[in-house]
Coordinates of N, CA and C in Angstrom, one line a residue:
M244 N 62.5 57.0 -47.0 CA 63.1 55.9 -46.8 C 63.9 55.5 -47.8
S245 N 63.4 55.5 -49.1 CA 64.1 54.9 -50.1 C 65.4 55.7 -50.5
V246 N 65.2 56.9 -50.3 CA 66.4 58.0 -50.3 C 67.7 57.4 -49.3
F247 N 67.0 57.5 -48.1 CA 67.8 57.2 -46.9 C 68.7 55.5 -47.2
A248 N 67.6 54.8 -47.8 CA 68.0 53.2 -47.9 C 69.3 53.2 -48.9
R249 N 69.2 53.8 -50.4 CA 70.0 54.0 -51.4 C 71.5 54.7 -50.6
L250 N 71.3 55.8 -49.8 CA 72.8 56.4 -49.2 C 73.4 55.2 -48.6
V251 N 72.5 54.4 -47.7 CA 73.2 53.4 -47.0 C 73.9 52.3 -47.7
E252 N 73.2 52.0 -48.7 CA 74.0 51.1 -49.9 C 75.4 51.8 -50.4
H253 N 75.2 52.8 -50.7 CA 76.1 53.6 -51.7 C 77.3 53.4 -50.6
L254 N 77.1 54.2 -49.2 CA 78.2 53.7 -48.6 C 78.8 52.4 -48.1
A255 N 78.0 51.5 -48.3 CA 78.4 50.2 -48.3 C 79.1 49.6 -49.2
D256 N 78.6 50.2 -50.2 CA 79.0 49.8 -51.6 C 80.9 50.3 -51.4
L257 N 80.8 51.6 -51.1 CA 82.2 52.0 -51.0 C 83.3 51.8 -50.0
L258 N 82.6 50.9 -49.0 CA 83.3 50.5 -48.1 C 83.5 48.7 -48.2
T259 N 83.0 48.2 -49.0 CA 83.2 46.9 -49.0 C 84.4 46.5 -49.2
P260 N 85.4 47.2 -49.9 CA 87.0 46.7 -49.9 C 87.6 46.5 -48.9
L261 N 86.9 47.3 -47.8 CA 87.7 47.3 -46.4 C 86.9 46.3 -45.4
F262 N 85.8 46.4 -45.5 CA 85.1 45.7 -44.6 C 84.4 44.5 -44.9
H263 N 84.4 44.4 -46.3 CA 83.4 43.2 -46.6 C 81.8 42.7 -46.7
A264 N 81.9 41.7 -45.6 CA 80.5 41.4 -45.4 C 79.7 42.6 -44.2
S265 N 80.8 43.2 -43.8 CA 80.1 44.1 -42.6 C 80.0 45.3 -43.0
A266 N 80.4 45.8 -44.5 CA 80.1 46.9 -45.0 C 79.1 48.0 -44.6
A267 N 77.8 47.2 -44.6 CA 76.6 48.1 -44.1 C 76.8 48.9 -42.6
A268 N 77.4 47.6 -41.7 CA 77.7 48.1 -40.8 C 78.3 49.1 -40.5
A269 N 79.6 49.2 -40.9 CA 80.6 50.4 -41.0 C 80.0 51.6 -41.6
A270 N 79.0 51.4 -42.7 CA 78.2 52.9 -43.4 C 77.6 53.3 -42.2
I271 N 76.7 52.6 -41.3 CA 75.9 53.4 -40.3 C 76.7 54.0 -39.4
V272 N 77.6 53.3 -38.8 CA 78.9 54.1 -38.0 C 79.2 55.4 -38.8
L273 N 79.7 55.2 -40.1 CA 80.3 56.5 -40.5 C 78.8 57.8 -40.6
F274 N 77.9 57.0 -41.3 CA 76.8 57.7 -41.0 C 76.7 58.2 -39.7
T275 N 76.4 57.6 -38.2 CA 76.3 58.1 -37.5 C 77.4 59.4 -37.0
A276 N 78.6 59.1 -37.5 CA 79.6 60.2 -37.3 C 79.3 61.5 -37.6
L277 N 79.0 61.3 -39.3 CA 78.6 62.3 -40.0 C 77.3 63.0 -39.4
V278 N 76.7 62.6 -38.7 CA 75.6 63.3 -37.9 C 75.8 64.1 -36.8
R279 N 77.0 63.1 -36.1 CA 77.6 63.9 -34.9 C 78.1 65.1 -35.3
L280 N 78.9 65.0 -36.5 CA 79.9 66.2 -36.7 C 79.0 67.3 -37.4
L281 N 77.6 67.2 -38.0 CA 76.9 68.2 -38.3 C 76.4 69.0 -37.1
V282 N 76.2 68.0 -36.0 CA 75.7 68.8 -34.8 C 76.8 69.4 -33.7
H283 N 77.9 69.0 -34.2 CA 79.2 69.5 -33.1 C 78.8 70.7 -33.0
P284 N 78.5 71.9 -33.8 CA 78.9 73.3 -33.5 C 77.8 73.6 -32.6
L285 N 76.5 72.8 -32.2 CA 75.4 73.1 -31.3 C 76.0 72.6 -30.0
S286 N 76.9 71.2 -29.9 CA 77.5 70.8 -28.8 C 78.5 71.9 -28.4
R287 N 79.0 72.4 -28.9 CA 80.0 73.4 -28.3 C 79.2 74.7 -28.0
A288 N 78.3 75.1 -28.8 CA 77.4 75.7 -28.0 C 77.0 75.5 -26.5
A289 N 76.3 74.1 -26.4 CA 76.0 73.5 -25.1 C 77.0 73.7 -24.3
A290 N 78.1 73.2 -24.7 CA 79.3 73.5 -24.0 C 79.2 74.9 -23.0
R291 N 79.2 76.2 -24.0 CA 79.6 77.5 -23.5 C 78.2 77.8 -22.5
G292 N 77.2 77.2 -23.0 CA 76.1 77.3 -22.2 C 75.6 76.8 -20.7
R293 N 76.5 75.6 -20.4 CA 77.0 74.9 -19.6 C 77.5 75.6 -18.5
R294 N 78.9 76.2 -19.0 CA 79.9 77.0 -18.2 C 79.0 78.4 -17.8
A295 N 78.2 78.9 -18.6 CA 77.7 80.1 -18.3 C 76.6 79.9 -17.3
R296 N 75.9 78.8 -17.1 CA 74.8 78.7 -16.4 C 75.6 78.2 -15.2
A297 N 76.6 77.5 -15.1 CA 77.8 77.3 -14.0 C 77.8 78.7 -13.2
A298 N 78.4 79.5 -14.1 CA 78.4 80.9 -13.6 C 77.6 81.8 -12.7
L299 N 76.0 81.3 -13.4 CA 75.0 82.2 -12.7 C 74.5 81.4 -11.5
Q300 N 75.1 80.3 -11.3 CA 74.4 79.5 -9.7 C 74.7 80.5 -8.6
P301 N 75.7 81.2 -8.0 CA 75.5 81.9 -7.2 C 74.6 82.9 -7.2
K302 N 74.1 83.6 -8.4 CA 72.9 84.4 -8.5 C 71.6 83.7 -8.4
I303 N 71.3 82.6 -8.7 CA 70.1 81.7 -8.7 C 70.2 81.1 -7.0
D304 N 71.2 80.8 -6.5 CA 71.1 80.7 -4.7 C 70.6 81.8 -4.7
A305 N 71.2 83.2 -4.9 CA 70.4 84.4 -4.1 C 69.2 84.6 -4.4
L306 N 68.7 84.3 -5.4 CA 67.1 84.2 -5.7 C 66.4 83.3 -5.3
R307 N 66.9 82.3 -4.8 CA 66.0 80.8 -4.0 C 65.9 81.4 -2.7
A308 N 67.1 82.1 -2.0 CA 66.7 82.6 -0.6 C 66.0 83.9 -0.8
R309 N 65.7 84.8 -1.5 CA 64.9 85.8 -1.6 C 63.7 85.1 -1.6
H310 N 63.2 84.4 -2.7 CA 61.9 83.9 -2.9 C 61.4 82.4 -2.4
A311 N 62.0 82.2 -1.2 CA 62.2 80.7 -1.2 C 60.4 80.7 -0.7
R312 N 59.8 81.6 -0.2 CA 58.4 81.2 -0.1 C 57.0 81.7 -1.4
D313 N 58.1 82.0 -2.3 CA 56.9 82.2 -3.7 C 57.8 81.5 -4.6
P314 N 57.3 80.0 -4.9 CA 57.9 79.4 -6.1 C 57.8 80.0 -7.3
E315 N 56.5 80.7 -7.5 CA 56.2 81.3 -9.0 C 57.1 82.4 -9.1
R316 N 57.1 83.4 -8.0 CA 58.2 84.3 -8.2 C 59.6 84.1 -8.5
L317 N 59.9 82.6 -8.0 CA 61.4 82.4 -8.4 C 61.6 82.0 -9.4
Q318 N 60.6 81.3 -10.1 CA 60.7 80.8 -11.2 C 60.8 81.9 -12.3
R319 N 60.1 83.1 -12.0 CA 60.0 84.2 -13.3 C 61.4 84.6 -13.0
A320 N 61.7 84.9 -11.8 CA 63.1 85.7 -11.6 C 64.2 85.2 -12.4
V321 N 64.1 83.7 -12.0 CA 65.1 82.8 -12.7 C 65.1 82.9 -14.3
L322 N 63.9 82.7 -14.7 CA 64.1 83.1 -16.2 C 64.6 84.3 -16.7
E323 N 63.9 85.3 -15.8 CA 64.5 86.8 -16.4 C 66.0 86.8 -15.8
L324 N 66.5 86.2 -15.2 CA 68.2 86.2 -14.9 C 68.5 85.8 -16.7
H325 N 68.1 84.7 -16.7 CA 68.7 84.4 -17.8 C 68.8 84.6 -19.0
A326 N 67.5 85.4 -19.3 CA 67.4 86.2 -20.5 C 68.2 87.4 -20.3
Q327 N 68.3 88.1 -19.1 CA 69.2 89.3 -19.0 C 70.7 88.9 -19.6
E328 N 71.3 87.5 -18.9 CA 72.3 87.3 -19.4 C 73.0 86.3 -20.4
K329 N 71.3 86.3 -21.2 CA 71.5 85.9 -22.8 C 71.9 84.3 -22.8
V330 N 71.4 83.5 -21.6 CA 71.7 82.0 -21.3 C 70.4 81.8 -21.7
S331 N 70.6 80.5 -22.4 CA 69.3 79.5 -22.7 C 69.3 78.3 -21.6
P332 N 68.2 78.2 -21.3 CA 68.3 77.1 -19.7 C 68.4 75.7 -20.6
L333 N 68.2 75.7 -22.0 CA 67.6 74.7 -22.8 C 68.5 74.3 -23.9
S334 N 69.8 74.9 -23.9 CA 70.8 75.0 -25.0 C 71.4 73.7 -24.8
G335 N 71.3 72.7 -23.7 CA 72.1 71.4 -23.8 C 71.4 70.4 -24.6
C336 N 70.1 70.7 -24.4 CA 68.9 70.0 -25.2 C 69.2 69.7 -26.8
L337 N 69.6 70.7 -27.4 CA 69.3 70.9 -28.8 C 70.3 69.6 -29.5
P338 N 71.6 69.2 -29.2 CA 72.4 68.0 -29.7 C 71.6 67.1 -29.7
G339 N 70.6 66.4 -28.4 CA 70.2 65.5 -28.4 C 69.0 65.3 -29.4
L340 N 68.2 66.5 -29.3 CA 67.1 66.4 -30.2 C 67.3 66.3 -31.5
L341 N 68.2 67.0 -32.2 CA 68.4 67.1 -33.4 C 68.6 65.7 -33.8
Q342 N 69.4 64.9 -33.3 CA 69.6 63.6 -33.6 C 68.6 62.6 -33.6
L343 N 67.6 63.0 -33.2 CA 66.4 61.8 -32.9 C 66.0 61.3 -34.2
P344 N 65.7 62.6 -35.3 CA 65.3 61.9 -36.6 C 66.0 60.8 -37.4
A345 N 67.4 61.5 -37.1 CA 68.4 60.4 -37.8 C 67.9 59.1 -37.2
F346 N 68.3 58.6 -35.8 CA 67.6 57.7 -35.1 C 66.4 57.0 -35.6
F347 N 65.3 57.5 -35.5 CA 64.2 57.0 -36.0 C 64.3 56.6 -37.0
L348 N 64.8 57.2 -38.2 CA 64.9 56.8 -39.4 C 65.7 55.4 -39.6
L349 N 66.8 55.4 -39.1 CA 67.5 54.2 -39.2 C 66.7 53.0 -38.6
Y350 N 66.2 53.2 -37.3 CA 65.2 52.4 -36.8 C 64.1 51.7 -37.6
H351 N 63.4 52.5 -38.0 CA 62.1 52.0 -39.1 C 62.7 51.6 -40.5
L352 N 64.0 52.0 -41.0 CA 64.9 51.5 -42.2 C 65.0 50.0 -42.1
F353 N 65.6 49.8 -40.5 CA 65.9 48.1 -40.7 C 64.7 47.5 -39.4
S354 N 63.4 48.1 -39.8 CA 62.4 47.2 -38.8 C 61.1 47.1 -40.0
S355 N 62.0 47.7 -41.2 CA 60.6 47.1 -42.1 C 61.0 46.1 -43.3
T356 N 60.3 45.7 -43.6 CA 60.5 44.4 -44.7 C 60.6 44.7 -46.0
T357 N 59.5 45.5 -46.1 CA 59.7 46.4 -47.7 C 60.0 47.8 -47.7
I358 N 60.3 48.7 -48.5 CA 60.6 49.9 -49.0 C 60.7 50.3 -50.2
G359 N 59.5 51.4 -50.4 CA 58.9 51.6 -51.8 C 58.3 50.5 -52.2
G360 N 57.5 49.6 -51.4 CA 57.2 48.7 -52.3 C 57.8 47.3 -52.7
E361 N 59.2 47.5 -52.5 CA 60.1 46.3 -52.8 C 60.6 45.7 -51.5
S362 N 61.3 44.4 -51.3 CA 62.0 43.9 -50.6 C 63.0 44.8 -49.9
N363 N 63.2 44.7 -48.7 CA 64.3 45.5 -48.3 C 65.5 44.9 -48.1
S364 N 66.6 45.2 -48.8 CA 67.5 44.3 -49.1 C 68.8 44.7 -47.9
L365 N 68.5 45.8 -47.6 CA 69.4 46.0 -46.6 C 69.6 45.0 -45.3
L366 N 68.3 44.2 -44.8 CA 68.0 43.4 -44.0 C 69.1 42.1 -44.0
D367 N 69.3 42.1 -45.1 CA 70.5 41.0 -45.6 C 71.7 41.3 -45.0
H368 N 72.1 42.4 -44.8 CA 73.7 42.9 -44.4 C 73.7 42.3 -42.9
R369 N 74.7 42.1 -42.5 CA 75.5 41.6 -41.1 C 76.5 42.5 -40.4
L370 N 76.6 42.4 -39.3 CA 77.8 42.6 -38.7 C 78.4 41.2 -38.5
F371 N 79.1 40.6 -38.9 CA 80.0 39.4 -38.9 C 78.8 38.1 -38.8
A372 N 78.3 37.6 -37.6 CA 77.2 36.7 -38.0 C 75.9 37.5 -37.6
A373 N 75.8 38.7 -37.1 CA 74.5 39.2 -36.6 C 73.6 39.9 -37.5
P374 N 72.6 39.7 -38.1 CA 71.9 40.4 -38.8 C 71.7 42.2 -38.5
L375 N 71.9 42.8 -39.5 CA 71.6 44.1 -39.0 C 70.0 44.6 -38.7
G376 N 69.0 43.4 -39.0 CA 67.7 44.0 -38.6 C 67.2 43.2 -37.3
G377 N 68.4 42.4 -37.1 CA 67.9 41.3 -35.9 C 67.9 42.0 -34.3
R378 N 67.7 41.6 -33.6 CA 67.7 42.0 -32.3 C 68.6 40.7 -31.2
W379 N 68.5 41.4 -30.2 CA 69.1 40.4 -29.0 C 68.4 39.4 -29.0
A380 N 67.2 39.3 -28.7 CA 66.2 38.3 -28.7 C 66.5 37.3 -29.8
D381 N 66.4 37.6 -31.1 CA 66.6 36.7 -31.9 C 68.2 36.1 -31.9
A382 N 69.2 36.8 -31.6 CA 70.4 36.2 -31.3 C 70.2 34.8 -30.0
L383 N 69.6 35.8 -29.0 CA 69.6 34.3 -27.8 C 68.7 33.0 -28.4
A384 N 68.0 33.3 -29.6 CA 67.1 32.2 -30.1 C 67.8 31.2 -30.8
D385 N 69.1 32.2 -31.5 CA 69.6 31.4 -32.6 C 71.0 31.2 -31.9
G386 N 71.5 30.4 -31.3 CA 73.0 29.6 -30.5 C 72.8 30.5 -29.2
G387 N 71.9 31.2 -28.8 CA 72.4 31.7 -27.4 C 73.5 32.9 -26.8
V388 N 73.4 32.9 -25.9 CA 74.5 34.1 -25.3 C 75.8 34.1 -26.1
F389 N 76.5 32.7 -26.0 CA 77.8 32.6 -26.9 C 77.8 32.1 -27.9
G390 N 76.6 32.3 -29.0 CA 76.6 31.5 -30.2 C 77.0 32.7 -30.8
P391 N 77.0 32.6 -32.4 CA 78.0 33.8 -33.1 C 77.7 34.9 -33.3
A392 N 76.0 35.1 -33.3 CA 75.6 36.4 -33.2 C 75.4 36.7 -31.7
G393 N 75.3 36.2 -30.9 CA 75.1 36.5 -29.2 C 76.6 37.1 -29.0
L394 N 77.5 36.8 -29.7 CA 79.1 37.5 -29.0 C 79.2 38.4 -30.0
V395 N 78.3 39.0 -31.2 CA 78.4 39.9 -31.3 C 77.8 41.3 -30.2
Y396 N 76.9 40.7 -29.8 CA 75.9 41.4 -29.0 C 76.7 41.4 -27.7
L397 N 77.5 40.9 -26.9 CA 78.2 40.7 -26.0 C 79.4 42.0 -26.2
G398 N 79.9 41.7 -27.5 CA 81.1 42.6 -27.6 C 80.7 43.9 -27.6
L399 N 79.1 44.4 -27.9 CA 78.7 45.8 -28.0 C 78.5 46.4 -26.6
F400 N 77.9 44.9 -25.7 CA 77.4 45.2 -24.4 C 78.6 45.5 -23.6
A401 N 79.6 45.1 -24.0 CA 80.8 45.3 -22.9 C 81.5 47.2 -23.6
L402 N 81.2 47.3 -24.9 CA 81.4 48.5 -25.2 C 80.8 49.4 -24.6
V403 N 79.7 49.4 -24.7 CA 78.8 50.4 -24.3 C 78.9 50.7 -22.5
A404 N 79.0 49.3 -22.1 CA 79.3 48.9 -20.5 C 80.7 50.2 -20.4
A405 N 81.5 49.8 -21.0 CA 82.9 50.9 -20.9 C 82.8 52.4 -20.8
V406 N 81.9 52.7 -22.0 CA 81.6 54.0 -22.3 C 80.5 54.7 -20.9
A407 N 79.7 53.8 -20.7 CA 78.6 54.2 -19.9 C 79.5 54.6 -18.1
T408 N 80.4 53.6 -18.1 CA 81.0 53.9 -16.8 C 81.7 55.2 -16.7
V409 N 82.4 55.3 -18.0 CA 83.3 56.6 -18.0 C 82.3 58.2 -17.8
N410 N 81.1 57.9 -18.4 CA 80.0 58.9 -18.5 C 79.5 59.3 -17.0
F411 N 79.5 57.7 -16.2 CA 79.0 57.5 -15.0 C 79.6 58.5 -14.1
R412 N 81.4 58.4 -14.1 CA 82.1 58.9 -13.3 C 82.2 60.1 -13.6
R413 N 82.3 60.5 -14.9 CA 82.2 62.1 -15.2 C 81.0 62.8 -14.5
A414 N 79.3 62.3 -14.9 CA 78.5 62.7 -14.0 C 78.7 63.1 -12.7
R415 N 79.2 61.5 -11.7 CA 79.5 61.8 -10.5 C 80.2 62.9 -9.7
R416 N 81.4 63.2 -10.9 CA 82.3 64.3 -10.6 C 81.8 65.6 -10.5
T417 N 80.7 66.0 -11.8 CA 80.2 66.8 -12.1 C 78.9 67.6 -11.1
M418 N 78.3 66.1 -10.6 CA 77.4 66.4 -9.6 C 77.9 66.7 -8.4
A419 N 79.2 66.2 -7.6 CA 79.9 66.3 -6.3 C 80.3 67.8 -6.5
A420 N 80.8 68.7 -7.6 CA 81.2 69.9 -8.1 C 79.8 70.9 -7.9
Q421 N 78.9 70.8 -7.9 CA 77.6 71.3 -8.0 C 76.6 70.8 -7.1
P422 N 76.8 71.2 -5.9 CA 75.5 70.7 -5.0 C 74.3 70.5 -5.6
A423 N 73.3 70.3 -4.8 CA 71.8 70.1 -5.0 C 71.6 71.6 -4.5
P424 N 70.7 72.3 -5.2 CA 70.3 73.7 -4.9 C 69.8 73.5 -3.8
A425 N 69.4 74.7 -3.2 CA 68.9 75.1 -1.6 C 68.1 76.1 -1.1
V426 N 66.9 75.8 -0.8 CA 65.9 76.9 -0.2 C 65.8 77.2 1.3
G427 N 66.6 78.3 1.7 CA 66.6 78.4 3.0 C 67.2 77.9 3.5
G428 N 68.3 77.3 3.2 CA 69.4 76.4 3.9 C 68.9 75.0 3.7
D429 N 67.8 74.7 3.7 CA 67.4 73.4 3.5 C 67.4 73.0 1.8
Q430 N 67.5 71.4 1.7 CA 67.9 71.1 0.2 C 66.3 70.7 -0.3
V431 N 66.1 71.1 -1.7 CA 64.7 71.1 -2.3 C 64.6 69.9 -2.3
P432 N 62.9 69.8 -1.6 CA 62.6 68.3 -1.6 C 62.9 67.6 -2.9
G433 N 62.9 66.1 -3.0 CA 63.3 65.2 -4.2 C 64.5 65.7 -5.0
L434 N 64.8 66.8 -5.1 CA 66.1 66.9 -5.8 C 67.3 66.1 -5.4
A435 N 67.6 66.0 -4.1 CA 68.9 65.3 -3.8 C 68.6 63.9 -4.4
A436 N 67.3 63.2 -4.3 CA 67.3 61.7 -4.8 C 67.1 61.7 -6.2
V437 N 66.9 62.7 -7.0 CA 67.2 63.0 -8.5 C 68.6 63.0 -8.9
T438 N 69.3 63.6 -8.0 CA 70.8 63.9 -8.1 C 71.7 62.8 -8.3
R439 N 70.9 61.7 -7.2 CA 71.9 60.5 -6.9 C 71.6 59.6 -7.8
V440 N 70.4 59.4 -8.5 CA 70.1 58.8 -9.8 C 70.4 59.1 -10.9
T441 N 70.4 60.3 -11.1 CA 71.0 60.4 -12.6 C 72.3 60.1 -12.9
P442 N 73.3 60.2 -12.2 CA 74.7 59.4 -13.1 C 74.6 58.0 -13.5
F443 N 73.7 57.2 -12.8 CA 73.1 55.9 -13.4 C 72.5 55.8 -14.5
L444 N 71.8 57.0 -15.3 CA 70.9 57.0 -16.4 C 72.1 56.7 -17.7
S445 N 73.5 56.6 -17.6 CA 74.5 56.2 -18.4 C 74.5 54.9 -18.8
F446 N 73.7 53.9 -17.6 CA 73.8 52.4 -17.9 C 72.6 52.0 -18.8
F447 N 71.5 53.2 -19.0 CA 70.4 52.8 -19.6 C 70.1 52.7 -21.1
T448 N 71.7 53.0 -21.8 CA 71.9 52.5 -22.9 C 72.2 51.2 -23.0
L449 N 72.6 50.5 -22.2 CA 72.8 48.9 -22.2 C 71.3 48.4 -22.5
V450 N 70.2 48.7 -22.1 CA 68.5 48.3 -22.4 C 68.1 48.6 -23.9
S451 N 68.5 49.9 -24.0 CA 68.3 50.2 -25.5 C 69.3 49.0 -26.6
V452 N 70.3 49.0 -26.8 CA 70.8 48.4 -27.3 C 70.3 46.8 -27.5
A453 N 69.9 46.4 -26.3 CA 69.1 45.2 -25.9 C 68.1 44.9 -26.8
F454 N 67.4 46.2 -27.1 CA 65.8 46.1 -27.4 C 65.4 46.6 -29.0
V455 N 66.5 47.4 -29.4 CA 66.3 48.0 -30.9 C 67.2 47.2 -31.9
P456 N 67.0 47.1 -33.3 CA 67.5 46.3 -34.2 C 68.8 46.8 -34.1
L457 N 69.8 45.8 -34.6 CA 71.2 45.9 -34.4 C 71.8 46.9 -35.5
A458 N 71.4 47.4 -36.2 CA 71.8 48.4 -37.1 C 71.4 50.0 -36.1
A459 N 70.2 50.3 -35.5 CA 70.1 51.0 -34.4 C 70.9 50.9 -33.2
A460 N 71.4 49.6 -32.5 CA 71.8 49.8 -31.8 C 73.5 50.3 -31.9
L461 N 74.1 49.8 -33.1 CA 75.2 50.5 -33.8 C 75.3 52.1 -33.8
Y462 N 74.0 52.6 -34.3 CA 73.9 54.2 -34.0 C 74.0 54.6 -32.7
I463 N 73.4 54.0 -31.8 CA 73.5 54.4 -30.5 C 75.0 54.2 -29.8
V464 N 75.5 53.0 -30.0 CA 77.1 52.8 -29.3 C 77.8 53.8 -30.0
T465 N 77.8 54.2 -31.2 CA 78.6 54.9 -31.8 C 78.5 56.7 -31.4
S466 N 77.2 56.8 -31.3 CA 76.9 58.4 -30.7 C 77.3 58.3 -29.6
T467 N 77.1 57.2 -28.4 CA 77.3 57.3 -26.9 C 79.2 57.3 -26.9
A468 N 79.6 56.7 -27.8 CA 80.9 57.0 -27.6 C 81.9 58.3 -28.1
W469 N 80.6 58.7 -29.3 CA 81.2 59.8 -29.5 C 81.0 61.1 -28.5
S470 N 79.9 61.1 -27.9 CA 79.6 61.9 -27.1 C 80.9 61.6 -25.7
A471 N 81.0 60.8 -25.4 CA 82.1 60.3 -24.0 C 83.3 61.5 -24.7
A472 N 83.9 61.0 -25.9 CA 85.3 61.7 -26.4 C 84.5 63.2 -26.4
E473 N 83.7 63.6 -26.9 CA 83.4 65.0 -27.2 C 83.1 65.8 -25.8
Q474 N 82.5 65.3 -24.9 CA 82.5 65.9 -23.5 C 83.8 66.1 -22.9
S475 N 84.5 64.9 -23.0 CA 86.0 65.1 -22.4 C 86.7 66.3 -23.0
L476 N 86.8 66.7 -24.3 CA 87.4 67.8 -24.9 C 86.7 69.0 -24.6
L477 N 85.4 69.1 -24.5 CA 84.7 70.4 -24.4 C 84.6 70.7 -22.8
Y478 N 84.3 69.8 -22.1 CA 84.2 70.2 -20.6 C 85.6 69.9 -19.8
R479 N 86.5 69.9 -20.4 CA 87.8 69.7 -19.2 C 88.7 71.0 -19.2

């Protein structure tokens, strides 16, 4: 925590001539971009894996038809097919999983009043009028929705909603291009409902931004915007 706090402070010092009082917020955005840049090779691998899994779909559909009455045999056959074609069904999860430590470290850093036995000076930093260690509830209590801090959150919500809408539309197009799997001509029970709900998960980011410290919300917003741009390039 102390090492990470010093890293954020040093980045903030470097960015102060450009961003002044919001330099620490800019440092968090830069840190997030560096994390995403580090996992970008895995994102590219995940995109290749997704295309490979899409190419396997006809063979998987054939296996479902052949083993419609034996789910365990179907599962083994699908895993064997992935192994034979050297396609990992979990490759798309790695970029997200590897970002979790950075997010939780940032979350705890701006939720702790002390670091290494000393007062956490990072909590004094702000994004315009909103403290980086504060939450939306604090902004509502101090000026309301349209107060100085509340307006910062409204800007973040608007940005998140715009990115979520882009991701929602892309997910709808992807779902439309890849119909829900069927067994014996009938759709897998419950899977159609999951397919319909999945695109709306993009808007869950709005809930996250409302409840985490502002510094962690900046990480979420930056990472989500990066993902939208990255997917536009990798999956076009």
